[in-house]
Coordinates of C-alpha atoms in Angstrom, one line a residue:
M1184 CA -7.6 -17.6 30.0
K1185 CA -8.7 -16.6 26.5
T1186 CA -6.4 -15.3 23.7
S1187 CA -7.0 -12.3 21.4
G1188 CA -4.4 -11.4 18.8
G1189 CA -1.8 -13.3 20.7
A1190 CA -2.6 -11.6 24.0
T1191 CA -4.3 -13.2 26.9
V1192 CA -7.6 -12.1 28.3
S1193 CA -8.7 -13.0 31.9
D1194 CA -12.1 -14.7 32.3
H1195 CA -12.6 -12.4 35.3
A1196 CA -11.1 -9.3 34.0
S1197 CA -9.6 -7.1 36.8
L1198 CA -10.1 -3.4 37.5
L1199 CA -7.2 -1.1 37.8
D1200 CA -6.8 2.4 39.4
L1201 CA -4.5 4.3 36.9
R1202 CA -3.2 7.7 36.2
I1203 CA -2.7 8.4 32.5
E1204 CA 0.8 9.7 31.7
S1205 CA 0.8 10.3 27.9
I1206 CA -0.7 9.5 24.6
A1207 CA 0.8 6.6 22.6
A1208 CA 0.9 6.3 18.7
G1209 CA -2.5 5.3 17.8
G1210 CA -4.1 7.4 20.4
D1211 CA -4.3 5.2 23.6
G1212 CA -3.4 6.8 26.9
V1213 CA -0.4 5.2 28.6
S1214 CA -0.2 4.3 32.2
R1215 CA 1.5 1.8 34.6
D1216 CA 0.0 -0.6 37.0
E1217 CA 1.5 -1.4 40.5
Q1218 CA 3.9 -3.9 39.0
G1219 CA 5.2 -1.3 36.5
R1220 CA 3.6 -2.9 33.5
V1221 CA 2.6 -0.5 30.7
V1222 CA -1.1 -0.3 30.4
F1223 CA -2.8 1.2 27.1
V1224 CA -6.2 2.8 27.7
P1225 CA -8.1 4.3 24.7
R1226 CA -10.3 7.5 25.1
T1227 CA -8.1 8.8 27.9
A1228 CA -6.2 12.0 28.4
P1229 CA -2.9 12.8 30.2
G1230 CA -3.5 13.5 33.8
D1231 CA -6.8 11.5 34.0
R1232 CA -7.2 9.4 37.1
I1233 CA -9.4 6.4 35.9
R1234 CA -10.7 3.1 36.8
A1235 CA -10.2 0.6 33.9
R1236 CA -11.0 -3.0 33.1
V1237 CA -8.2 -5.2 31.7
V1238 CA -9.3 -6.8 28.3
A1239 CA -6.0 -8.2 27.1
E1240 CA -2.6 -8.7 28.7
R1241 CA 0.9 -10.0 28.3
A1242 CA 3.9 -10.2 30.7
S1243 CA 5.1 -6.6 29.8
W1244 CA 1.9 -4.8 28.8
A1245 CA -1.9 -4.8 29.1
R1246 CA -4.8 -3.1 27.4
A1247 CA -7.8 -1.9 29.3
L1248 CA -11.0 -0.1 28.7
P1249 CA -12.0 2.9 30.8
V1250 CA -14.9 2.2 33.3
E1251 CA -14.8 5.5 35.2
I1252 CA -13.0 8.9 34.8
V1253 CA -12.4 9.4 38.6
D1254 CA -10.6 12.8 38.1
P1255 CA -10.3 14.3 34.6
G1256 CA -6.9 15.6 33.4
P1257 CA -6.4 19.3 32.5
D1258 CA -6.8 18.7 28.8
R1259 CA -9.9 16.7 28.9
V1260 CA -12.9 18.3 27.1
Q1261 CA -16.4 17.3 26.1
P1262 CA -16.3 16.1 22.5
P1263 CA -18.8 17.7 20.3
C1264 CA -19.7 14.6 18.4
R1265 CA -22.1 12.2 20.1
H1266 CA -20.4 9.3 18.5
A1267 CA -17.0 10.1 19.9
T1268 CA -17.1 7.6 22.9
S1269 CA -17.6 4.6 20.5
C1270 CA -16.5 5.6 17.0
G1271 CA -13.0 4.6 15.9
G1272 CA -12.7 7.6 13.6
C1273 CA -11.5 10.1 16.1
Q1274 CA -9.1 9.0 18.8
L1275 CA -8.5 12.4 20.4
Q1276 CA -11.6 14.4 20.2
H1277 CA -11.9 14.4 24.0
I1278 CA -8.6 16.3 24.3
S1279 CA -8.2 20.0 24.0
P1280 CA -6.4 21.4 20.9
V1281 CA -3.3 22.3 23.0
G1282 CA -3.3 18.8 24.4
Q1283 CA -3.6 17.2 21.0
Q1284 CA -0.7 19.1 19.7
A1285 CA 1.4 18.1 22.6
A1286 CA 0.5 14.4 22.2
R1287 CA 1.4 14.5 18.4
R1288 CA 4.7 16.3 19.0
R1289 CA 5.6 13.8 21.7
I1290 CA 4.5 10.8 19.4
V1291 CA 6.9 12.0 16.6
A1292 CA 9.8 12.9 19.0
D1293 CA 9.6 9.6 20.9
T1294 CA 9.3 7.6 17.7
L1295 CA 12.3 9.2 16.0
A1296 CA 14.4 8.7 19.2
R1297 CA 13.3 5.1 20.0
I1298 CA 13.3 3.7 16.4
G1299 CA 15.4 6.1 14.5
G1300 CA 18.1 6.7 17.2
L1301 CA 17.7 10.5 16.3
D1302 CA 18.0 13.3 18.9
A1303 CA 16.3 15.7 16.5
A1304 CA 14.5 18.9 17.7
V1305 CA 10.8 18.4 17.1
P1306 CA 8.7 21.6 17.3
A1307 CA 4.9 21.8 18.0
P1308 CA 3.0 20.7 14.8
L1309 CA 2.0 23.5 12.5
E1310 CA -1.7 24.1 13.6
V1311 CA -4.2 24.2 10.7
E1312 CA -7.6 25.6 10.9
P1313 CA -10.4 24.5 10.9
A1314 CA -10.2 21.7 13.5
F1315 CA -13.6 20.3 12.2
G1316 CA -15.1 20.1 8.7
Y1317 CA -11.8 19.7 7.2
R1318 CA -11.9 16.3 5.3
N1319 CA -12.7 16.5 1.6
R1320 CA -12.7 12.6 1.5
V1321 CA -14.4 10.3 3.8
T1322 CA -14.9 6.5 3.6
F1323 CA -17.8 4.8 5.4
A1324 CA -18.5 1.1 5.7
L1325 CA -22.0 -0.3 5.2
Q1326 CA -23.4 -3.7 6.4
R1327 CA -26.7 -5.2 5.5
T1328 CA -28.0 -7.4 8.3
A1329 CA -31.2 -9.1 9.2
D1330 CA -31.9 -6.1 11.4
G1331 CA -31.5 -3.6 8.6
V1332 CA -28.7 -1.4 7.2
R1333 CA -25.9 0.0 9.4
A1334 CA -23.4 2.5 7.8
G1335 CA -20.6 4.4 9.5
Y1336 CA -17.3 3.8 11.0
H1337 CA -16.0 0.7 13.0
R1338 CA -16.1 0.8 16.7
F1339 CA -12.8 1.5 18.5
D1340 CA -13.4 -1.3 21.0
A1341 CA -14.9 -3.8 18.6
P1342 CA -13.7 -3.3 15.1
G1343 CA -16.0 -5.9 13.7
D1344 CA -19.0 -3.7 14.6
L1345 CA -20.2 -0.5 13.1
V1346 CA -21.3 2.7 14.7
D1347 CA -24.2 4.0 12.6
V1348 CA -23.2 7.6 11.7
E1349 CA -25.7 9.9 10.3
D1350 CA -23.3 12.9 10.2
C1351 CA -19.5 13.2 10.6
P1352 CA -18.3 16.6 11.8
L1353 CA -14.8 16.1 10.4
A1354 CA -16.1 16.1 6.8
E1355 CA -16.5 19.2 4.6
S1356 CA -20.0 20.4 4.5
A1357 CA -20.7 19.2 0.9
V1358 CA -19.7 15.7 2.0
R1359 CA -21.9 15.8 5.0
E1360 CA -24.9 16.9 2.9
V1361 CA -24.4 14.3 0.3
W1362 CA -24.0 11.6 3.0
G1363 CA -27.4 12.5 4.4
S1364 CA -29.0 12.4 1.0
L1365 CA -27.5 9.1 0.3
R1366 CA -28.9 7.7 3.5
A1367 CA -32.3 9.2 2.8
N1368 CA -32.5 7.9 -0.8
W1369 CA -30.9 4.4 -0.8
G1370 CA -34.0 2.7 0.7
V1371 CA -34.9 0.5 3.6
A1372 CA -32.5 -2.2 2.6
A1373 CA -30.1 0.1 0.7
E1374 CA -31.6 -1.5 -2.4
A1375 CA -30.6 1.5 -4.6
L1376 CA -26.9 0.6 -3.8
P1377 CA -25.1 -2.2 -5.5
E1378 CA -25.8 -5.6 -4.0
G1379 CA -23.6 -7.2 -1.3
R1380 CA -23.6 -7.8 2.4
E1381 CA -20.7 -5.3 3.0
L1382 CA -19.9 -2.2 1.0
R1383 CA -17.4 0.7 1.2
L1384 CA -18.6 4.2 0.3
T1385 CA -16.1 6.9 -0.4
L1386 CA -17.3 10.5 -0.7
R1387 CA -15.0 13.2 -2.1
S1388 CA -15.8 16.8 -2.5
S1389 CA -14.4 19.5 -4.7
G1390 CA -13.6 23.0 -3.7
D1391 CA -16.8 24.3 -5.3
G1392 CA -19.0 21.7 -3.3
R1393 CA -19.5 19.0 -5.9
V1394 CA -19.2 15.4 -4.7
A1395 CA -17.9 12.2 -6.2
V1396 CA -19.2 8.8 -4.8
L1397 CA -17.3 5.5 -5.2
V1398 CA -18.9 2.3 -3.9
E1399 CA -16.8 -0.7 -3.5
G1400 CA -17.7 -4.4 -3.0
G1401 CA -20.7 -6.5 -3.9
E1402 CA -21.2 -9.3 -6.2
T1403 CA -18.4 -11.0 -8.1
G1404 CA -20.5 -13.2 -10.6
R1405 CA -23.2 -11.3 -12.1
P1406 CA -23.0 -7.8 -10.4
R1407 CA -26.0 -5.7 -10.0
A1408 CA -25.7 -1.9 -9.5
G1409 CA -28.9 -1.3 -7.7
D1410 CA -30.7 1.9 -8.9
P1411 CA -28.2 4.6 -9.8
A1412 CA -30.9 6.7 -11.4
R1413 CA -32.8 6.9 -8.2
L1414 CA -29.6 8.2 -6.3
D1415 CA -28.6 10.5 -9.1
A1416 CA -32.1 12.2 -9.1
G1417 CA -32.3 12.4 -5.3
I1418 CA -28.8 13.9 -4.5
N1419 CA -28.0 17.6 -5.2
D1420 CA -24.3 18.3 -6.0
L1421 CA -23.6 14.7 -7.1
A1422 CA -20.8 15.1 -9.7
C1423 CA -20.1 11.5 -10.5
Y1424 CA -21.0 8.0 -9.2
H1425 CA -18.7 4.9 -9.7
W1426 CA -18.9 1.4 -8.5
R1427 CA -16.0 -1.1 -8.2
D1428 CA -17.6 -4.6 -7.9
G1429 CA -16.3 -7.6 -5.9
S1430 CA -14.1 -8.6 -8.9
G1431 CA -12.4 -5.2 -9.1
R1432 CA -14.1 -4.0 -12.2
R1433 CA -15.1 -0.4 -12.1
H1434 CA -18.4 0.8 -13.5
H1435 CA -19.4 4.5 -14.2
L1436 CA -23.0 4.7 -13.0
A1437 CA -23.9 8.5 -13.2
G1438 CA -22.7 11.9 -13.7
S1439 CA -19.3 12.7 -15.2
T1440 CA -16.4 10.3 -15.3
T1441 CA -14.1 12.6 -13.2
L1442 CA -14.4 15.2 -10.5
S1443 CA -13.1 18.7 -11.4
D1444 CA -11.1 20.2 -8.6
Q1445 CA -8.3 22.7 -7.9
W1446 CA -5.1 21.8 -6.1
G1447 CA -2.1 24.0 -5.7
G1448 CA -3.6 26.5 -8.2
L1449 CA -4.0 23.7 -10.7
D1450 CA -7.3 22.5 -12.3
L1451 CA -7.3 18.7 -12.1
R1452 CA -9.8 16.0 -13.3
L1453 CA -9.8 13.5 -10.5
R1454 CA -10.7 9.9 -11.0
P1455 CA -12.4 7.9 -8.2
D1456 CA -9.2 6.6 -6.5
A1457 CA -7.0 9.6 -7.0
F1458 CA -4.9 10.6 -4.0
V1459 CA -4.8 14.1 -2.8
Q1460 CA -4.5 15.4 0.7
V1461 CA -7.7 15.1 2.7
N1462 CA -7.2 18.5 4.3
R1463 CA -7.0 21.5 1.8
A1464 CA -5.7 24.0 4.3
A1465 CA -3.0 21.6 5.6
A1466 CA -2.0 20.7 2.0
H1467 CA -1.3 24.4 1.3
H1468 CA 1.0 24.7 4.4
L1469 CA 2.7 21.3 3.5
D1470 CA 3.4 22.3 -0.1
E1471 CA 4.8 25.7 1.0
W1472 CA 7.2 24.0 3.5
V1473 CA 8.4 21.4 0.9
D1474 CA 8.9 23.9 -1.8
R1475 CA 10.9 26.3 0.6
H1476 CA 13.3 23.5 1.5
A1477 CA 13.6 21.9 -1.9
G1478 CA 14.7 25.3 -3.2
P1479 CA 13.7 27.4 -6.3
P1480 CA 12.8 25.1 -9.2
A1481 CA 14.1 27.2 -12.1
G1482 CA 17.0 25.6 -13.9
R1483 CA 17.1 22.6 -11.6
R1484 CA 16.3 18.9 -11.7
L1485 CA 13.7 17.9 -9.2
L1486 CA 12.1 14.4 -8.5
D1487 CA 8.6 13.9 -7.1
L1488 CA 8.5 10.3 -5.9
Y1489 CA 5.3 8.6 -5.0
A1490 CA 3.8 11.6 -6.7
G1491 CA 0.0 10.7 -6.8
V1492 CA -1.4 13.1 -9.5
G1493 CA 1.9 15.0 -9.5
T1494 CA 0.7 18.5 -8.5
R1495 CA 4.2 19.2 -7.0
A1496 CA 5.9 18.3 -10.2
L1497 CA 3.5 20.3 -12.3
R1498 CA 4.2 23.4 -10.2
W1499 CA 7.9 23.0 -10.5
A1500 CA 7.6 22.7 -14.2
L1501 CA 5.5 25.9 -14.5
A1502 CA 8.3 27.6 -12.5
G1503 CA 10.9 26.6 -14.9
G1504 CA 12.2 23.4 -13.3
E1505 CA 13.1 20.1 -14.9
A1506 CA 10.4 17.9 -13.1
V1507 CA 10.0 14.2 -12.9
A1508 CA 7.0 12.5 -11.3
C1509 CA 7.1 8.8 -10.5
E1510 CA 3.9 7.0 -9.4
V1511 CA 2.6 3.4 -9.7
D1512 CA -1.1 4.2 -10.0
A1513 CA -2.2 4.4 -13.6
D1514 CA -5.2 6.7 -13.0
A1515 CA -3.1 9.1 -11.1
V1516 CA -0.4 9.2 -13.8
K1517 CA -3.1 9.8 -16.4
T1518 CA -4.6 12.6 -14.4
G1519 CA -1.2 14.3 -14.1
Q1520 CA -0.4 13.8 -17.8
E1521 CA -3.7 15.4 -18.8
A1522 CA -3.0 18.4 -16.6
A1523 CA 0.4 18.8 -18.1
S1524 CA -1.0 18.8 -21.5
R1525 CA -3.7 21.4 -20.5
Y1526 CA -1.0 23.7 -19.1
A1527 CA 1.4 23.0 -21.9
V1528 CA 4.3 22.2 -19.5
D1529 CA 6.9 19.5 -19.9
V1530 CA 6.7 17.0 -16.9
R1531 CA 8.0 13.6 -17.2
F1532 CA 5.4 11.3 -15.7
L1533 CA 6.6 7.7 -15.1
R1534 CA 4.1 5.0 -14.2
S1535 CA 6.5 2.7 -12.1
R1536 CA 7.4 1.6 -8.7
V1537 CA 10.0 4.0 -7.4
G1538 CA 12.4 1.1 -6.6
A1539 CA 12.4 0.0 -10.2
T1540 CA 13.3 3.3 -11.8
L1541 CA 15.2 5.3 -9.3
D1542 CA 18.6 4.4 -10.6
S1543 CA 17.8 6.0 -13.9
L1544 CA 16.5 9.2 -12.3
L1545 CA 19.4 10.2 -10.1
P1546 CA 21.3 12.5 -9.7
A1547 CA 19.0 15.3 -9.0
D1548 CA 19.1 18.7 -7.3
A1549 CA 16.3 17.9 -4.9
V1550 CA 14.2 14.8 -4.3
V1551 CA 10.8 14.6 -2.5
V1552 CA 9.5 11.3 -1.2
N1553 CA 5.9 10.9 -0.1
P1554 CA 5.6 7.2 0.4
P1555 CA 2.5 5.3 1.7
R1556 CA 2.2 4.3 5.3
Q1557 CA 4.7 1.5 4.9
G1558 CA 7.4 3.9 4.1
L1559 CA 10.3 3.4 1.7
S1560 CA 11.3 -0.1 0.5
R1561 CA 14.8 -1.3 1.4
R1562 CA 15.8 -0.9 -2.3
V1563 CA 14.8 2.8 -2.4
S1564 CA 16.5 3.5 0.9
A1565 CA 19.7 1.8 -0.2
R1566 CA 19.6 3.8 -3.5
L1567 CA 19.0 7.1 -1.7
A1568 CA 21.8 6.3 0.7
H1569 CA 24.2 7.1 -2.1
G1570 CA 23.3 10.7 -1.5
D1571 CA 23.0 11.6 -5.3
A1572 CA 20.9 14.8 -4.6
G1573 CA 21.4 18.2 -3.2
A1574 CA 18.4 17.9 -0.8
L1575 CA 16.0 15.2 0.4
I1576 CA 12.5 16.0 1.6
Y1577 CA 10.6 13.3 3.2
V1578 CA 6.8 13.7 3.6
S1579 CA 5.6 11.0 6.0
C1580 CA 2.2 9.8 7.3
D1581 CA 3.6 7.2 9.7
P1582 CA 6.3 8.2 12.4
A1583 CA 7.4 4.7 12.9
T1584 CA 8.3 3.9 9.2
L1585 CA 9.8 7.5 9.0
A1586 CA 12.1 6.7 11.9
R1587 CA 13.1 3.4 10.4
D1588 CA 13.9 4.9 7.0
L1589 CA 15.9 7.9 8.5
R1590 CA 18.0 5.4 10.4
R1591 CA 18.7 3.5 7.2
L1592 CA 19.8 6.9 5.6
K1593 CA 22.0 8.2 8.4
D1594 CA 25.3 7.3 6.9
A1595 CA 24.6 9.6 3.8
W1596 CA 22.2 12.2 5.0
Q1597 CA 21.9 14.5 7.9
V1598 CA 18.5 15.7 9.3
R1599 CA 18.3 19.5 9.2
R1600 CA 14.8 20.1 10.2
V1601 CA 11.7 18.1 11.3
Q1602 CA 8.2 19.6 11.2
P1603 CA 5.0 17.9 12.2
I1604 CA 1.8 19.3 10.8
D1605 CA -1.8 18.9 11.9
V1606 CA -3.3 17.4 8.8
F1607 CA -5.7 15.2 10.8
P1608 CA -7.1 17.2 13.9
Q1609 CA -9.1 15.0 16.4
T1610 CA -7.1 11.9 15.6
A1611 CA -3.7 10.5 16.6
H1612 CA -2.5 10.6 13.0
V1613 CA 0.2 13.2 12.2
E1614 CA 2.1 14.1 9.0
T1615 CA 5.8 14.9 9.4
L1616 CA 8.1 16.8 7.1
V1617 CA 11.8 16.2 7.2
W1618 CA 14.5 18.1 5.4
L1619 CA 17.8 16.3 4.9
E1620 CA 21.1 17.3 3.3
P1621 CA 24.1 15.2 2.3
L1622 CA 26.3 14.4 5.2
G1623 CA 29.1 16.8 5.8
R1624 CA 27.5 19.8 4.2
S1625 CA 27.6 22.8 6.4
A1626 CA 24.3 24.3 7.7

């Protein structure tokens, strides 16, 4: 027997005949073998009857790879991207839009019940169009090997390997065009890019089709940037080009220092690492939902925690609210402060970890938290558990940490509404919005 990540792998891997029952968090199909053991099988759809090869197993579960789709389920479709069977970027492209929605709704509902102990009504996700061409930000990996350059996404079944991706249909058209131009202009050994065996390339497009490129990785001693002028000359719509070398130092290589873009009706000057939602249409629906449940800003104190560049707080201030934005990233805070100055609005931007400053910010009329995937720290959860706000809106990108945090808050807050939203079509990722009010308040 071999081991892989703590799981055992048979030297003579067995084949199983399975029927897929549902989709798990992460996108794998879920089935059971003859012994009742749970088997996870990627790239399968509910209702599929398949033959699968076991690649890892423990006493209570196994992981298998599909060998043959014997009888496809009702929601299985032909994925439009030729890389869908190997690329790790899209977990659900082989499932119809209706099937994807059902899968994401079930993931949220099951996770809230299993981890959070919540019997909350979970509606179908808010559907957002388009289902392709929606990502304004995409990150590719690049490897230089003896055989040449490979650039794209990691394989779902072998994360150490890359699928060479010439075009990604999830990306906005401007990103796709610049990605093609980059590949055409970086040279046989990608010599126009910074040196280094492995690099990360992030492309971000603005609403008017301009694109920023950030390269990460490379040399740490005497870093060399390649040939930025060659790339700048060969790529239309390249707004700015930055490189963060292996030591973490950022270099501005070409174009402007920021990418001008509009979010929530606000003109922003985005720096290379600035966080904004990858899906413009979904961000609009998300903001509408959050603002509706946070209540009218005028004359009220509202906290935007894990604020990013602070577009929410800026909108609240423009509508007459007393808005505070808390964010740890210095570039994001600077972007928000510059926007506040341009619009001549009074927004208090704090560069701080939320847990370090939350005591001084409460009480408030409404609090919005939009934490990273790891969710709220115990310190933040404990402070929010005092219930010193009229409403709490939780914007989550991970159902498991959301469920954990809601469980920690249950003695002070009651969940009024849960709403998933399809921010990431073709993937198993789902954004979830939760509106909470202090315990004991009538609906």
